[in-house]
Structures are given as C-alpha cells and as structure tokens.
PDB file of C-alpha atoms in Angstrom:
ATOM      1  CA  PHE Y   1      -3.175  14.435 -19.232  1.00  0.00           C
ATOM      2  CA  TYR Y   2      -0.891  11.379 -19.284  1.00  0.00           C
ATOM      3  CA  PHE Y   3      -3.796   9.081 -20.121  1.00  0.00           C
ATOM      4  CA  TYR Y   4      -4.305  10.648 -23.564  1.00  0.00           C
ATOM      5  CA  PRO Y   5      -0.709  10.376 -24.866  1.00  0.00           C
ATOM      6  CA  GLN Y   6      -0.459   6.778 -23.671  1.00  0.00           C
ATOM      7  CA  LEU Y   7      -3.721   5.898 -25.407  1.00  0.00           C
ATOM      8  CA  LEU Y   8      -2.648   7.654 -28.614  1.00  0.00           C
ATOM      9  CA  GLU Y   9       0.718   5.886 -28.539  1.00  0.00           C
ATOM     10  CA  LEU Y  10      -0.853   2.450 -28.121  1.00  0.00           C
ATOM     11  CA  ILE Y  11      -3.122   3.156 -31.091  1.00  0.00           C
ATOM     12  CA  ALA Y  12      -0.116   4.358 -33.111  1.00  0.00           C
ATOM     13  CA  LYS Y  13       1.767   1.139 -32.387  1.00  0.00           C
ATOM     14  CA  SER Y  14      -0.888  -1.399 -33.293  1.00  0.00           C
ATOM     15  CA  GLN Y  15      -4.300  -0.007 -34.191  1.00  0.00           C
ATOM     16  CA  LEU Y  16      -3.790   2.466 -37.047  1.00  0.00           C
ATOM     17  CA  THR Y  17      -4.823   0.027 -39.765  1.00  0.00           C
ATOM     18  CA  SER Y  18      -8.093  -0.744 -37.973  1.00  0.00           C
ATOM     19  CA  LEU Y  19      -9.211   2.897 -37.795  1.00  0.00           C
ATOM     20  CA  SER Y  20     -11.946   4.065 -40.135  1.00  0.00           C
ATOM     21  CA  GLY Y  21     -11.548   7.311 -42.052  1.00  0.00           C
ATOM     22  CA  ILE Y  22     -13.582   9.222 -39.445  1.00  0.00           C
ATOM     23  CA  ALA Y  23     -11.626   7.608 -36.600  1.00  0.00           C
ATOM     24  CA  GLN Y  24      -8.341   8.610 -38.254  1.00  0.00           C
ATOM     25  CA  LYS Y  25      -9.553  12.186 -38.569  1.00  0.00           C
ATOM     26  CA  ASN Y  26     -10.634  12.260 -34.917  1.00  0.00           C
ATOM     27  CA  TYR Y  27      -7.302  10.744 -33.877  1.00  0.00           C
ATOM     28  CA  MET Y  28      -5.326  13.448 -35.678  1.00  0.00           C
ATOM     29  CA  ASN Y  29      -7.592  16.192 -34.310  1.00  0.00           C
ATOM     30  CA  ILE Y  30      -7.070  14.971 -30.741  1.00  0.00           C
ATOM     31  CA  LEU Y  31      -3.328  14.693 -31.343  1.00  0.00           C
ATOM     32  CA  GLU Y  32      -3.213  18.255 -32.665  1.00  0.00           C
ATOM     33  CA  LYS Y  33      -4.995  19.527 -29.545  1.00  0.00           C
ATOM     34  CA  VAL Y  34      -2.522  17.646 -27.333  1.00  0.00           C
ATOM     35  CA  VAL Y  35       0.422  19.173 -29.215  1.00  0.00           C
ATOM     36  CA  GLN Y  36      -1.076  22.668 -28.960  1.00  0.00           C
ATOM     37  CA  LYS Y  37      -1.549  22.271 -25.216  1.00  0.00           C
ATOM     38  CA  VAL Y  38       2.101  21.272 -24.816  1.00  0.00           C
ATOM     39  CA  LEU Y  39       3.207  24.251 -26.915  1.00  0.00           C
ATOM     40  CA  GLU Y  40       1.105  26.607 -24.788  1.00  0.00           C
ATOM     41  CA  ASP Y  41       1.977  25.138 -21.378  1.00  0.00           C
ATOM     42  CA  GLN Y  42       5.611  24.259 -22.225  1.00  0.00           C
ATOM     43  CA  GLN Y  43       5.216  21.049 -20.238  1.00  0.00           C
ATOM     44  CA  ASN Y  44       5.421  17.327 -21.093  1.00  0.00           C
ATOM     45  CA  ILE Y  45       7.521  18.129 -24.168  1.00  0.00           C
ATOM     46  CA  ARG Y  46       9.528  14.890 -24.127  1.00  0.00           C
ATOM     47  CA  LEU Y  47       6.389  12.791 -23.675  1.00  0.00           C
ATOM     48  CA  ILE Y  48       4.771  14.196 -26.814  1.00  0.00           C
ATOM     49  CA  ARG Y  49       8.013  14.080 -28.800  1.00  0.00           C
ATOM     50  CA  GLU Y  50       8.149  10.351 -28.138  1.00  0.00           C
ATOM     51  CA  LEU Y  51       4.496   9.953 -29.111  1.00  0.00           C
ATOM     52  CA  LEU Y  52       5.022  11.792 -32.405  1.00  0.00           C
ATOM     53  CA  GLN Y  53       8.134   9.752 -33.186  1.00  0.00           C
ATOM     54  CA  THR Y  54       6.276   6.496 -32.510  1.00  0.00           C
ATOM     55  CA  LEU Y  55       3.416   7.581 -34.759  1.00  0.00           C
ATOM     56  CA  TYR Y  56       5.740   8.760 -37.535  1.00  0.00           C
ATOM     57  CA  THR Y  57       7.676   5.482 -37.461  1.00  0.00           C
ATOM     58  CA  SER Y  58       4.450   3.481 -37.662  1.00  0.00           C
ATOM     59  CA  LEU Y  59       3.167   5.570 -40.569  1.00  0.00           C
ATOM     60  CA  CYS Y  60       6.460   5.183 -42.443  1.00  0.00           C
ATOM     61  CA  THR Y  61       6.130   1.416 -42.165  1.00  0.00           C
ATOM     62  CA  LEU Y  62       2.486   1.421 -43.230  1.00  0.00           C
ATOM     63  CA  VAL Y  63       3.038   3.718 -46.212  1.00  0.00           C
ATOM     64  CA  GLN Y  64       5.910   1.562 -47.459  1.00  0.00           C
ATOM     65  CA  ARG Y  65       3.714  -1.524 -47.216  1.00  0.00           C
ATOM     66  CA  VAL Y  66       0.784  -0.136 -49.205  1.00  0.00           C
ATOM     67  CA  GLY Y  67      -0.897  -3.033 -50.978  1.00  0.00           C
ATOM     68  CA  LYS Y  68       0.357  -5.566 -48.440  1.00  0.00           C
ATOM     69  CA  SER Y  69      -1.574  -4.357 -45.401  1.00  0.00           C
ATOM     70  CA  VAL Y  70      -5.042  -2.921 -44.946  1.00  0.00           C
ATOM     71  CA  LEU Y  71      -4.791   0.859 -45.047  1.00  0.00           C
ATOM     72  CA  VAL Y  72      -7.963   2.920 -44.932  1.00  0.00           C
ATOM     73  CA  GLY Y  73      -7.709   6.098 -46.979  1.00  0.00           C
ATOM     74  CA  ASN Y  74      -5.747   7.528 -49.869  1.00  0.00           C
ATOM     75  CA  ILE Y  75      -1.956   7.327 -49.732  1.00  0.00           C
ATOM     76  CA  ASN Y  76      -1.726  11.099 -50.224  1.00  0.00           C
ATOM     77  CA  MET Y  77      -3.756  11.606 -47.045  1.00  0.00           C
ATOM     78  CA  TRP Y  78      -1.310   9.487 -45.068  1.00  0.00           C
ATOM     79  CA  VAL Y  79       1.614  11.441 -46.505  1.00  0.00           C
ATOM     80  CA  HIS Y  80      -0.121  14.700 -45.561  1.00  0.00           C
ATOM     81  CA  ARG Y  81      -0.502  13.428 -41.990  1.00  0.00           C
ATOM     82  CA  MET Y  82       3.178  12.553 -41.864  1.00  0.00           C
ATOM     83  CA  GLU Y  83       4.005  16.098 -42.958  1.00  0.00           C
ATOM     84  CA  SER Y  84       1.804  17.418 -40.146  1.00  0.00           C
ATOM     85  CA  ILE Y  85       3.694  15.257 -37.649  1.00  0.00           C
ATOM     86  CA  LEU Y  86       7.038  16.585 -38.900  1.00  0.00           C
ATOM     87  CA  HIS Y  87       5.689  20.124 -38.539  1.00  0.00           C
ATOM     88  CA  TRP Y  88       4.620  19.459 -34.939  1.00  0.00           C
ATOM     89  CA  GLN Y  89       7.994  17.920 -34.161  1.00  0.00           C
ATOM     90  CA  GLN Y  90       9.709  21.032 -35.479  1.00  0.00           C
ATOM     91  CA  GLN Y  91       7.466  23.238 -33.341  1.00  0.00           C
ATOM     92  CA  LEU Y  92       8.368  21.226 -30.245  1.00  0.00           C
ATOM     93  CA  ASN Y  93      12.067  21.429 -31.102  1.00  0.00           C
ATOM     94  CA  ASN Y  94      11.790  25.224 -31.394  1.00  0.00           C
ATOM     95  CA  ILE Y  95      10.197  25.720 -27.981  1.00  0.00           C
ATOM     96  CA  GLN Y  96      12.021  28.300 -25.875  1.00  0.00           C
ATOM     97  CA  ILE Y  97      11.152  27.819 -22.218  1.00  0.00           C
ATOM     98  CA  THR Y  98       9.949  31.109 -20.757  1.00  0.00           C
ATOM     99  CA  ARG Y  99      11.435  31.911 -17.371  1.00  0.00           C
ATOM    100  CA  PRO Y 100       9.070  33.311 -14.725  1.00  0.00           C
ATOM    101  CA  ALA Y 101       9.152  37.102 -14.482  1.00  0.00           C
ATOM    102  CA  PHE Y 102       9.037  37.152 -10.689  1.00  0.00           C
ATOM    103  CA  LYS Y 103      12.129  36.452  -8.609  1.00  0.00           C
ATOM    104  CA  GLY Y 104      10.994  34.453  -5.624  1.00  0.00           C
ATOM    105  CA  THR Y 105      12.094  31.278  -3.901  1.00  0.00           C
ATOM    106  CA  THR Y 106      13.509  28.725  -6.323  1.00  0.00           C
ATOM    107  CA  PHE Y 107      13.829  24.973  -5.980  1.00  0.00           C
ATOM    108  CA  THR Y 108      17.485  25.233  -4.979  1.00  0.00           C
ATOM    109  CA  ASP Y 109      16.582  27.679  -2.192  1.00  0.00           C
ATOM    110  CA  LEU Y 110      14.604  24.969  -0.409  1.00  0.00           C
ATOM    111  CA  PRO Y 111      16.163  22.852   2.368  1.00  0.00           C
ATOM    112  CA  LEU Y 112      17.936  19.751   1.073  1.00  0.00           C
ATOM    113  CA  CYS Y 113      15.515  17.422   2.824  1.00  0.00           C
ATOM    114  CA  LEU Y 114      12.604  19.119   1.062  1.00  0.00           C
ATOM    115  CA  GLN Y 115      14.367  18.985  -2.299  1.00  0.00           C
ATOM    116  CA  LEU Y 116      14.898  15.248  -1.860  1.00  0.00           C
ATOM    117  CA  ASN Y 117      11.308  14.796  -0.767  1.00  0.00           C
ATOM    118  CA  ILE Y 118      10.089  16.438  -3.967  1.00  0.00           C
ATOM    119  CA  MET Y 119      12.505  14.458  -6.127  1.00  0.00           C
ATOM    120  CA  GLN Y 120      11.219  11.226  -4.610  1.00  0.00           C
ATOM    121  CA  ARG Y 121       7.849  11.993  -6.183  1.00  0.00           C
ATOM    122  CA  LEU Y 122       9.239  11.900  -9.716  1.00  0.00           C
ATOM    123  CA  SER Y 123       8.223   8.617 -11.328  1.00  0.00           C
ATOM    124  CA  ASP Y 124      10.470   8.866 -14.405  1.00  0.00           C
ATOM    125  CA  GLY Y 125      14.209   8.457 -14.001  1.00  0.00           C
ATOM    126  CA  ARG Y 126      14.843  10.700 -16.997  1.00  0.00           C
ATOM    127  CA  ASP Y 127      13.246  13.563 -15.073  1.00  0.00           C
ATOM    128  CA  LEU Y 128      15.759  13.000 -12.269  1.00  0.00           C
ATOM    129  CA  VAL Y 129      18.611  13.094 -14.765  1.00  0.00           C
ATOM    130  CA  SER Y 130      17.259  16.299 -16.345  1.00  0.00           C
ATOM    131  CA  LEU Y 131      16.830  17.934 -12.949  1.00  0.00           C
ATOM    132  CA  GLY Y 132      20.415  17.058 -12.088  1.00  0.00           C
ATOM    133  CA  GLN Y 133      21.606  18.996 -15.132  1.00  0.00           C
ATOM    134  CA  VAL Y 134      20.105  22.259 -13.872  1.00  0.00           C
ATOM    135  CA  ALA Y 135      22.702  22.985 -11.193  1.00  0.00           C
ATOM    136  CA  PRO Y 136      25.776  21.275  -9.661  1.00  0.00           C
ATOM    137  CA  ASP Y 137      24.066  20.856  -6.272  1.00  0.00           C
ATOM    138  CA  LEU Y 138      21.073  19.193  -7.900  1.00  0.00           C
ATOM    139  CA  GLN Y 139      23.392  16.929  -9.851  1.00  0.00           C
ATOM    140  CA  VAL Y 140      24.740  15.567  -6.565  1.00  0.00           C
ATOM    141  CA  LEU Y 141      21.233  15.066  -5.179  1.00  0.00           C
ATOM    142  CA  SER Y 142      20.038  13.357  -8.351  1.00  0.00           C
ATOM    143  CA  GLU Y 143      22.696  10.671  -7.859  1.00  0.00           C
ATOM    144  CA  ASP Y 144      21.368   9.760  -4.407  1.00  0.00           C
ATOM    145  CA  ARG Y 145      21.255   5.951  -4.218  1.00  0.00           C
ATOM    146  CA  LEU Y 146      18.085   5.934  -2.130  1.00  0.00           C
ATOM    147  CA  LEU Y 147      16.235   7.923  -4.819  1.00  0.00           C
ATOM    148  CA  TRP Y 148      17.047   5.350  -7.469  1.00  0.00           C
ATOM    149  CA  LYS Y 149      16.413   2.437  -5.132  1.00  0.00           C
ATOM    150  CA  LYS Y 150      12.897   3.698  -4.372  1.00  0.00           C
ATOM    151  CA  LEU Y 151      12.298   4.323  -8.067  1.00  0.00           C
ATOM    152  CA  CYS Y 152      13.264   0.728  -8.877  1.00  0.00           C
ATOM    153  CA  GLN Y 153      11.097  -0.638  -6.078  1.00  0.00           C
ATOM    154  CA  TYR Y 154       8.150   1.495  -7.189  1.00  0.00           C
ATOM    155  CA  HIS Y 155       8.141   0.269 -10.785  1.00  0.00           C
ATOM    156  CA  PHE Y 156       9.442  -3.285 -10.509  1.00  0.00           C
ATOM    157  CA  THR Y 157       8.959  -6.426  -8.440  1.00  0.00           C
ATOM    158  CA  ASP Y 158      11.649  -7.874  -6.187  1.00  0.00           C
ATOM    159  CA  ARG Y 159      12.015 -10.786  -8.574  1.00  0.00           C
ATOM    160  CA  GLN Y 160      12.582  -8.509 -11.557  1.00  0.00           C
ATOM    161  CA  ILE Y 161      15.141  -6.497  -9.588  1.00  0.00           C
ATOM    162  CA  ARG Y 162      17.041  -9.617  -8.488  1.00  0.00           C
ATOM    163  CA  LYS Y 163      17.415 -10.659 -12.127  1.00  0.00           C
ATOM    164  CA  ARG Y 164      19.073  -7.356 -13.063  1.00  0.00           C
ATOM    165  CA  LEU Y 165      21.533  -6.698 -10.237  1.00  0.00           C
ATOM    166  CA  ILE Y 166      24.459  -4.421 -11.108  1.00  0.00           C
ATOM    167  CA  LEU Y 167      27.328  -3.668  -8.744  1.00  0.00           C
ATOM    168  CA  SER Y 168      29.334  -0.452  -8.694  1.00  0.00           C
ATOM    169  CA  GLU Y 169      33.125  -0.321  -8.474  1.00  0.00           C
ATOM    170  CA  LYS Y 170      32.698  -0.064  -4.695  1.00  0.00           C
ATOM    171  CA  GLY Y 171      30.748  -3.303  -4.604  1.00  0.00           C
ATOM    172  CA  GLN Y 172      27.413  -1.604  -3.910  1.00  0.00           C
ATOM    173  CA  LEU Y 173      24.218  -2.023  -5.887  1.00  0.00           C
ATOM    174  CA  ASP Y 174      24.127   0.596  -8.642  1.00  0.00           C
ATOM    175  CA  TRP Y 175      20.424   1.418  -8.500  1.00  0.00           C
ATOM    176  CA  LYS Y 176      20.613   4.053 -11.221  1.00  0.00           C
ATOM    177  CA  LYS Y 177      22.117   1.689 -13.788  1.00  0.00           C
ATOM    178  CA  MET Y 178      19.717  -1.015 -12.649  1.00  0.00           C
ATOM    179  CA  TYR Y 179      16.743   1.291 -13.231  1.00  0.00           C
ATOM    180  CA  PHE Y 180      17.682   2.051 -16.831  1.00  0.00           C
ATOM    181  CA  LYS Y 181      18.385  -1.623 -17.480  1.00  0.00           C
ATOM    182  CA  LEU Y 182      15.063  -2.635 -15.927  1.00  0.00           C
ATOM    183  CA  ILE Y 183      13.003  -0.230 -18.048  1.00  0.00           C
ATOM    184  CA  ARG Y 184      14.465  -1.853 -21.156  1.00  0.00           C
ATOM    185  CA  CYS Y 185      13.328  -5.269 -19.933  1.00  0.00           C
ATOM    186  CA  TYR Y 186      10.023  -4.660 -18.165  1.00  0.00           C
ATOM    187  CA  PRO Y 187       7.121  -2.198 -18.409  1.00  0.00           C
ATOM    188  CA  ARG Y 188       7.025   0.527 -15.789  1.00  0.00           C
ATOM    189  CA  LYS Y 189       4.073   1.008 -13.484  1.00  0.00           C
ATOM    190  CA  GLU Y 190       1.448   3.161 -15.148  1.00  0.00           C
ATOM    191  CA  GLN Y 191       0.522   6.374 -13.351  1.00  0.00           C
ATOM    192  CA  TYR Y 192      -2.339   8.669 -14.333  1.00  0.00           C
ATOM    193  CA  GLY Y 193      -3.888  11.678 -12.663  1.00  0.00           C
ATOM    194  CA  ASP Y 194      -7.203  10.951 -14.394  1.00  0.00           C
ATOM    195  CA  THR Y 195      -8.468   7.468 -15.147  1.00  0.00           C
ATOM    196  CA  LEU Y 196     -11.495   6.052 -16.864  1.00  0.00           C
ATOM    197  CA  GLN Y 197     -13.940   4.087 -14.749  1.00  0.00           C
ATOM    198  CA  LEU Y 198     -16.164   1.324 -16.110  1.00  0.00           C
ATOM    199  CA  CYS Y 199     -19.337   0.673 -14.174  1.00  0.00           C
ATOM    200  CA  ARG Y 200     -19.895  -3.088 -14.297  1.00  0.00           C
ATOM    201  CA  HIS Y 201     -23.543  -2.587 -13.358  1.00  0.00           C
ATOM    202  CA  CYS Y 202     -24.524   0.066 -15.930  1.00  0.00           C
ATOM    203  CA  HIS Y 203     -21.711  -0.589 -18.449  1.00  0.00           C
ATOM    204  CA  ILE Y 204     -21.064   3.166 -18.554  1.00  0.00           C
ATOM    205  CA  LEU Y 205     -17.654   4.822 -18.946  1.00  0.00           C
ATOM    206  CA  SER Y 206     -16.871   7.936 -16.933  1.00  0.00           C
ATOM    207  CA  TRP Y 207     -13.833   9.779 -15.644  1.00  0.00           C
ATOM    208  CA  LYS Y 208     -12.863   9.091 -12.057  1.00  0.00           C
ATOM    209  CA  GLY Y 209     -14.400  11.711  -9.786  1.00  0.00           C
ATOM    210  CA  THR Y 210     -17.419  12.272 -12.004  1.00  0.00           C
ATOM    211  CA  ASP Y 211     -20.756  10.674 -11.243  1.00  0.00           C
ATOM    212  CA  HIS Y 212     -23.107   8.831 -13.550  1.00  0.00           C
ATOM    213  CA  PRO Y 213     -26.736   7.907 -12.787  1.00  0.00           C
ATOM    214  CA  CYS Y 214     -25.953   4.414 -11.462  1.00  0.00           C
ATOM    215  CA  THR Y 215     -28.922   2.305 -10.342  1.00  0.00           C
ATOM    216  CA  ALA Y 216     -26.850  -0.087  -8.223  1.00  0.00           C
ATOM    217  CA  ASN Y 217     -27.320  -0.136  -4.456  1.00  0.00           C
ATOM    218  CA  ASN Y 218     -23.589   0.436  -3.910  1.00  0.00           C
ATOM    219  CA  PRO Y 219     -22.281   2.261  -6.999  1.00  0.00           C
ATOM    220  CA  GLU Y 220     -18.780   2.704  -5.567  1.00  0.00           C
ATOM    221  CA  THR Y 221     -18.252  -1.074  -5.557  1.00  0.00           C
ATOM    222  CA  CYS Y 222     -19.187  -1.438  -9.223  1.00  0.00           C
ATOM    223  CA  SER Y 223     -16.455   0.706 -10.783  1.00  0.00           C
ATOM    224  CA  THR Y 224     -13.268  -0.650 -12.293  1.00  0.00           C
ATOM    225  CA  SER Y 225     -10.350   1.565 -13.302  1.00  0.00           C
ATOM    226  CA  LEU Y 226      -9.254   1.198 -16.903  1.00  0.00           C
ATOM    227  CA  SER Y 227      -5.759   1.714 -18.257  1.00  0.00           C
ATOM    228  CA  PRO Y 228      -5.345   2.931 -21.855  1.00  0.00           C
ATOM    229  CA  GLN Y 229      -4.765  -0.686 -22.922  1.00  0.00           C
ATOM    230  CA  ASP Y 230      -7.901  -1.808 -21.069  1.00  0.00           C
ATOM    231  CA  PHE Y 231      -9.853   0.875 -22.923  1.00  0.00           C
ATOM    232  CA  ILE Y 232      -8.596  -0.363 -26.295  1.00  0.00           C
ATOM    233  CA  ASN Y 233      -9.443  -3.947 -25.342  1.00  0.00           C
ATOM    234  CA  LEU Y 234     -13.093  -2.961 -24.914  1.00  0.00           C
ATOM    235  CA  PHE Y 235     -13.328  -2.584 -28.688  1.00  0.00           C
ATOM    236  CA  ARG Y 236     -11.792  -5.943 -29.542  1.00  0.00           C
ATOM    237  CA  PHE Y 237     -14.202  -8.690 -30.482  1.00  0.00           C
TER     238      PHE Y 237
END
C-alpha cells in the first residue's frame, strides 16, 4: 500500500504539469480509491492526509501561476479537483476509530519485552510518539533510548548521525531529538511491502512475487527493484 501514496506524492510535487488530461483523470481516480480504502480500513490516515496536503499545496501554486506555467486542462477543472481534495480531507478529519467489539488480550496486556519487540518494528518515529499517547505505561516505553537509537541507525548512516549529535541534560545522546532533527535533514530509508520489479532481460514491469514469462536462463538474476522515484524516472527522456 505504501508504494502508491509515495508515488502519488512524488507526482504531486513535480510532475503535475507534465500529465495529460487522461493521466490527470487516472491520477485522481487512483487517489480517490486510496482515500476510500483508508476511510474503510481506518488505517494509514496520517499518510494520506499528508499526501492530500502536498497535492493541494501544489495545485494552489499551479492555479495561481496560470499563464506562466504549462497547465493541461481548464482552470475550472483544476478548481473542481481542489474542492474534491478538501472534501476528502474533511472526511479523513471526521473519521471516528471503531473499537473492536470483542474484549480479548490488548497490547498493554503483553509482556514488556514483547511490547518493546513490536515497537522496534515501527519505522516511523511519529508512530512511536502516537503509541506513547495511548497509555502512561506505553509513554514510558516509547521514550526508551534504545528504540530511538535503532530507529536512527536504521534510517541514517553513521556519518549523518555524527553530524547531528544532540546531548541530553544528563550528557547522554538524545536519540529521540536526533531522529527528528535527522529526518529534517536527510531522507529516510524507503520501506514497501510491495515493490515493482523491472526485468532487465524482457523489459517487463511486474509486482514482486508475481511471475512473468521471462525467456532468460536465470530470471531471478534479471530483476531490479524499483522505488516510486525509479518508476517515475522510467518515463523521463
């Protein structure tokens, strides 16, 4: 799922003016389906809020610069799309998270070591902060220095970390503050459950885990994983 929002956001930031009328329509249709999935599943809300805000900001800039930049389509169509984005944003803001009907074991019922183990698998520091706001015990766990240290080491190189050292009042490295400073300076490591694969032999795109009729002797050695930016670059000449 994360691949789609990242791709849509990259297009929103720099490729909107290069989209044809049909491409714009397809873009908005895909975006609408993504929003509807979030509304139904009540997951990844923040991710899509950020995507919509990025797109709205880009459209505001483009609409204001009509006549100075290449915009495909009637201005009224762009304004209509902006209204759709505002509507989707309002829908996301009105989401009421539905609590499970059953009363079974909750996250806080798990042993502390298991809670920490699960938290270590979160790749976004904002998720750790949000989890810490659920309960006082989780707030303490979410401040664990080792959690933030591993998060920094996962996303950033040693050299990047050394350039952004921050000490706490106790003279220790403040890994949490360092993480949020680092993400303002450097891109985080991209992480996707599903990735596109490009077969260098057949020049065919396919999702990882799906097969295509490759004629190479060793098909598995011919595939290259593509990030959303790599995918966009395929269409640049």
